[in-house]
C-alpha positions as a printed Julia matrix, in Angstrom:
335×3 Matrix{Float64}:
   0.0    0.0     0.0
   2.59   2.62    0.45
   4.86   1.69   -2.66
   2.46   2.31   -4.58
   2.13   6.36   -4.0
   5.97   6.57   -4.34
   6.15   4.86   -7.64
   3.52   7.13   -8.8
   5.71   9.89   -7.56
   9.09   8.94   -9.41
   7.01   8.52  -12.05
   5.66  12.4   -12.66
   8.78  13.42  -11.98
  10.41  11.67  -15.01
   7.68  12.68  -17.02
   8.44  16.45  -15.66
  12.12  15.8   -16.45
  11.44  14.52  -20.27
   9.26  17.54  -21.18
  11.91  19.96  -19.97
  14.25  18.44  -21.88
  12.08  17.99  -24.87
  11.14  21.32  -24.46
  15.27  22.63  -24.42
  15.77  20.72  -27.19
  13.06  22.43  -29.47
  14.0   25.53  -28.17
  17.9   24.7   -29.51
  16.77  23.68  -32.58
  14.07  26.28  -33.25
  18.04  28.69  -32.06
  20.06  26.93  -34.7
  17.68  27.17  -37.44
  16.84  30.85  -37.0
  19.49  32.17  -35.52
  22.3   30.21  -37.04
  20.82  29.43  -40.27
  22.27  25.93  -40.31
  21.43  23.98  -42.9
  19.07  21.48  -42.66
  21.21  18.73  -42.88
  23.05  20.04  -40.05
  20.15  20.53  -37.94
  18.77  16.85  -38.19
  22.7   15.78  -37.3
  22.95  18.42  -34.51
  19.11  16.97  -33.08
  20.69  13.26  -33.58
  24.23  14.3   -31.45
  21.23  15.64  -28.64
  19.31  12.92  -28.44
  22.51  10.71  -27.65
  23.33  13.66  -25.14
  19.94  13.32  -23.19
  19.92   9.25  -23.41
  22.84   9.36  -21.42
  21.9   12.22  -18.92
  19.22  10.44  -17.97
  18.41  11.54  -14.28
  21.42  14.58  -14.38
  20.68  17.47  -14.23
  21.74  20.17  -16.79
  22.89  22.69  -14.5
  24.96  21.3   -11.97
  27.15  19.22  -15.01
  30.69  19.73  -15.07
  33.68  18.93  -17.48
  34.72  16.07  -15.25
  30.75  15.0   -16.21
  31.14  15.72  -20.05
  34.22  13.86  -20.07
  32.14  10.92  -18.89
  29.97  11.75  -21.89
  32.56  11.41  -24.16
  33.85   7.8   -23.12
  30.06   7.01  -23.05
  30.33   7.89  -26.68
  33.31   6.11  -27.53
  31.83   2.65  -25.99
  28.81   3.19  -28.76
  31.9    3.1   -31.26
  31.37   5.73  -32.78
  34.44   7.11  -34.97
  36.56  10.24  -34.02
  35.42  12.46  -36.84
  31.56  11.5   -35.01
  32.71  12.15  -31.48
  34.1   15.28  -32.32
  31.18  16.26  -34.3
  29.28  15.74  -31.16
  31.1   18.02  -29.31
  30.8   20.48  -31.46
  27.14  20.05  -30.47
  27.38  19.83  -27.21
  29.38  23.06  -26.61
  26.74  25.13  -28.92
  23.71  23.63  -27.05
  25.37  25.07  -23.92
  26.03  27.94  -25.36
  22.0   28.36  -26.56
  21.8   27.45  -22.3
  23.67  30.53  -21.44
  22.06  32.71  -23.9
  18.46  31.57  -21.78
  19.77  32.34  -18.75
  20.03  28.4   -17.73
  23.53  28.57  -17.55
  26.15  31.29  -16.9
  29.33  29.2   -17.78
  30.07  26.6   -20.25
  31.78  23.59  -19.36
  31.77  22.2   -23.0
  34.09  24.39  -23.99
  36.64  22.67  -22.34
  35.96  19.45  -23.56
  39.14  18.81  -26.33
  38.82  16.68  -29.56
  39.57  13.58  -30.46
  42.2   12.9   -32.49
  41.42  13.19  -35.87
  43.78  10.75  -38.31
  43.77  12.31  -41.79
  41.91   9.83  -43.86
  42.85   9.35  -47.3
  39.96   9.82  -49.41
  38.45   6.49  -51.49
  38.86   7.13  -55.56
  37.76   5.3   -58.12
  40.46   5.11  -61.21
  39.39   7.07  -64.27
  38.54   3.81  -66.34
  36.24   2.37  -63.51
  34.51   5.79  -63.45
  33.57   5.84  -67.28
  32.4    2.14  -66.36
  29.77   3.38  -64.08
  28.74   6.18  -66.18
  27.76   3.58  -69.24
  26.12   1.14  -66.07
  22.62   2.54  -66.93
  20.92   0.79  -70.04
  17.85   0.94  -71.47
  16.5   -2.45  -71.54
  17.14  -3.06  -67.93
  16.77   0.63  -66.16
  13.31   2.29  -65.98
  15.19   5.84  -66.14
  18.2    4.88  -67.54
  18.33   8.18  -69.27
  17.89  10.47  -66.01
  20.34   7.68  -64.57
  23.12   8.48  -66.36
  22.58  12.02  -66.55
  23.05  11.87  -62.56
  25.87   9.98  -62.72
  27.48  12.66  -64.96
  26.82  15.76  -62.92
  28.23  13.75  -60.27
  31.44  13.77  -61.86
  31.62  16.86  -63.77
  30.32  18.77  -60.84
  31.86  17.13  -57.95
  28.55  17.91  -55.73
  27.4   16.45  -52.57
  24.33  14.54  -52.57
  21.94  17.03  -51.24
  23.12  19.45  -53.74
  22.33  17.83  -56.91
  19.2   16.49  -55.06
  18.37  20.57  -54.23
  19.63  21.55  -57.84
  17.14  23.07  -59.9
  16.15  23.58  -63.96
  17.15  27.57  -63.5
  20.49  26.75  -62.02
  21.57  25.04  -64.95
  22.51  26.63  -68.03
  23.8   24.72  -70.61
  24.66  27.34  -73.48
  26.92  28.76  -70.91
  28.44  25.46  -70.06
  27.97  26.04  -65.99
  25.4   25.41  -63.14
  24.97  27.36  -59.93
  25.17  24.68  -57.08
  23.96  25.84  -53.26
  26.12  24.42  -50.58
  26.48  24.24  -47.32
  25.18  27.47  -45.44
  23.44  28.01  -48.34
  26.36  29.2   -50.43
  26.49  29.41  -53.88
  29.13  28.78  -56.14
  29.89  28.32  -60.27
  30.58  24.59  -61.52
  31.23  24.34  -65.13
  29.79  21.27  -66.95
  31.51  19.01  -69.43
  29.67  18.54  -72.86
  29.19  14.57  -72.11
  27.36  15.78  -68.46
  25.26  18.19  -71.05
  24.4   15.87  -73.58
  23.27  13.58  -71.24
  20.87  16.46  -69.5
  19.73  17.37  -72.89
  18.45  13.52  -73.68
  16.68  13.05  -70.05
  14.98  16.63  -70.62
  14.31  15.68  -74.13
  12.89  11.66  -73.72
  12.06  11.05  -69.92
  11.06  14.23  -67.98
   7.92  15.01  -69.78
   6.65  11.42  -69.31
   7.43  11.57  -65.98
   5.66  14.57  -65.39
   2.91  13.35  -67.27
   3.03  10.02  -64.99
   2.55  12.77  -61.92
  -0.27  14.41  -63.01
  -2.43  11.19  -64.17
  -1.84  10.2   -60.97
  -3.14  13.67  -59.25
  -6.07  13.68  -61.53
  -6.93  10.26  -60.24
  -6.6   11.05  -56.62
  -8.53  13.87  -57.01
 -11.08  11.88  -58.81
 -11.43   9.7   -56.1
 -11.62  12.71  -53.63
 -14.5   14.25  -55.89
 -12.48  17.15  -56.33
 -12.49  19.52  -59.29
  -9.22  18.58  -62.11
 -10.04  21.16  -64.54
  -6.48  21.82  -66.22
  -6.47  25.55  -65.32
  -6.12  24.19  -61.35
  -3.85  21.15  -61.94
  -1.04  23.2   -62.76
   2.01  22.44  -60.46
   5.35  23.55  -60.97
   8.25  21.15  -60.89
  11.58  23.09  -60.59
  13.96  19.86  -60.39
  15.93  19.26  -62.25
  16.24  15.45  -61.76
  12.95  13.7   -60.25
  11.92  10.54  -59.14
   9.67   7.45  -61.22
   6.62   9.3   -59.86
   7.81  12.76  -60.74
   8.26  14.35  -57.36
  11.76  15.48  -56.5
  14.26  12.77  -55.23
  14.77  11.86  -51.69
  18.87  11.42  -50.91
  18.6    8.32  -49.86
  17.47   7.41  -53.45
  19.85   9.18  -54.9
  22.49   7.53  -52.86
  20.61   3.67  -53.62
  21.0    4.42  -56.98
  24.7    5.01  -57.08
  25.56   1.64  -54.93
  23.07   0.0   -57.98
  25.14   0.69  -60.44
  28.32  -0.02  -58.78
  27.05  -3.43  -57.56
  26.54  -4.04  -61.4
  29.9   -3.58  -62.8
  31.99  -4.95  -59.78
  32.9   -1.38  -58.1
  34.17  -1.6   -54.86
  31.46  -1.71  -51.73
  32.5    2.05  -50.71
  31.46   3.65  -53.49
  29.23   6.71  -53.1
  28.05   9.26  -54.48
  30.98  11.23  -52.13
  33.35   8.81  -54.11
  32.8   10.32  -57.22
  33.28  13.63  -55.28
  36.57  12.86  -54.36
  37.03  11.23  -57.64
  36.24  14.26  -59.54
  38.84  16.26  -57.11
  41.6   13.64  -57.85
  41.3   13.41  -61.51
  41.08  17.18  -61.31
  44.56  17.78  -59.71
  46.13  14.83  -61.71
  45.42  16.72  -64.78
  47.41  19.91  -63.56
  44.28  22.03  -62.32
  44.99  24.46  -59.79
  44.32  23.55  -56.16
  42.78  26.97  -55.83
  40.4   26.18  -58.56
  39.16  22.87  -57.51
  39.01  24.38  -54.14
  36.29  26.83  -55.37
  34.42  24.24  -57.46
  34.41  21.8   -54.37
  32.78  24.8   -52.24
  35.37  24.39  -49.64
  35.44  27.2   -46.92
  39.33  26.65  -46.59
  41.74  25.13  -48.6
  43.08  22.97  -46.39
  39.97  20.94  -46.71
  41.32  20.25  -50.35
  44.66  19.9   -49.74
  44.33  16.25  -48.54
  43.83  15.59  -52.05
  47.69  16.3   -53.4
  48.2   13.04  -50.97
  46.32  10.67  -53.53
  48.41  11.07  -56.33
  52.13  11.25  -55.01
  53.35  11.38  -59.27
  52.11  14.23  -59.59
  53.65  15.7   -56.75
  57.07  14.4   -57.69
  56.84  16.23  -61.29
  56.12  19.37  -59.64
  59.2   19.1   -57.39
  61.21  17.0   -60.06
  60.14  20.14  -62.4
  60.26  23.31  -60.27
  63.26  23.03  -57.69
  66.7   23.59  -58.62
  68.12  19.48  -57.51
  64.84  18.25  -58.53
């Protein structure tokens, strides 16, 4: 008889305790989305790193934790496994959440900012060899690929652009302009920056525009007129109109989700025998290899990579140690 009222008791009080911390946490996101203009990417990674944060807090409370605490936190983190580059990431989370703390008044120091990162071992970046990539750019074909047009015409703005995922899934018909030879990709922090194209990657645009996007588009709106049917709702033509800025979209015609995006890279290297890492970052970091092995200026790729510094590039000049040796074999006075 008297357990019961004190079960009842620890009971509100973890219910109290989740919706404060649900509550900080849409406050913090609601701060990094307004006030930080992260993109939102970033935000669903920052929400994931918080969620690990208040798993392990469990019955701690905010306020009285200290870096003896975090540091707790971070071998916590490092028994899930998770990699450096992840752990550190998570910091980085951890020390603006506090920060977003002090700004409510919650907090007036910051232990998090004491926390130091892992260490970070330079990772050489996976490339595919030039023939390999040419390989996967024939892998669509026509017989066997429902879109094997808009297929390969992904494949090639992933090379000739050397874009992230998201940003070829974001890019749309106005930012590419193929007289001119260049698109206008938006990056991270919404930044945008001037990629040229290749005439193979235009070509290829030209046919999917030409043969596949109108049927797909056409596939879309049969399929609107027949929900709406069903709804008894008006589908005079004047009202049906819907524009589709994409430039690449799915079977269905709505604009592609990543993760489809990504599927449909690991298809086509399953098919000609690629190796199990590649990505659709592989042919990013192929396009920056290739790029520097043919003499282009680290500067330049720099810019078409949409790298804030350049030392973000640089780990490319450790791929291809040839070309480094002509330089110096070429430019210093014992070479």
């Amino acid at each position: 008889m008297k357990a019961n009222p004190r079960r009842r008791k620890l009971q509100v009080q973890r219910v109290e305790k989740l919706s404060g911390l649900h509550s900080r946490l849409d406050g913090f996101l609601r701060y990094i989305t307004r006030e930080l203009q992260l993109a939102d990417n970033s935000i669903d990674a920052y929400r994931r790193d918080m969620e690990h944060f208040f798993q392990w807090l469990g019955n701690r409370s905010v306020e009285r934790l200290h870096v003896d605490s975090l540091a707790d936190y971070i071998v916590w983190l490092e028994q899930r496994q998770l990699a450096p580059a992840s752990r550190a990431r998570h910091i980085v989370s951890l020390r603006i959440f506090f920060r977003y703390l002090q700004l409510e008044g919650v907090l007036l120091d910051n232990p998090a900012e004491l926390l130091g990162s892992p260490k970070l071992w330079e990772r050489m970046p996976q490339v595919l060899t030039p023939g390999m990539v040419v390989e996967l750019l024939r892998a669509p074909e026509e017989n066997s690929d429902k879109l094997w047009l808009r297929d390969r015409a992904i494949l090639e703005f992933f090379y000739a652009t050397g874009c992230r995922c998201a940003e070829l899934v974001n890019l749309k018909l106005q930012d590419i302009h193929p007289a001119e030879g260049y698109c206008l990709c938006t990056g991270k922090g919404n930044k945008q920056r001037i990629v040229p194209l290749g005439k193979r990657a235009i070509a290829a645009f030209a046919l999917w525009m030409k043969h596949e996007r109108e049927v797909v588009l056409k596939r879309r709106k049969e399929g609107r007129n027949s929900h709406f049917q069903v709804l008894g709702w008006d589908t005079d033509e004047s009202k049906m109109k819907v524009e589709v800025p994409w430039a690449f979209l799915s079977f269905k015609g709505y604009k592609m989700r990543r993760e489809a995006m990504w599927n449909l890279i690991k298809k086509y290297a399953f098919r000609i025998g690629a190796p199990t890492w590649t990505s659709p970052h592989t042919l990013r970091h192929s396009f920056a290899t290739h790029m520097l092995v043919g003499g282009a200026d680290l500067r330049q790729v720099q810019e078409m990579l949409g790298h804030a510094t350049i030392a973000t590039t640089q780990i490319y000049t450790h791929v291809d140690m040839t070309r480094l040796k002509s330089i110096h074999a070429k430019c210093h006075p014992r070479g």
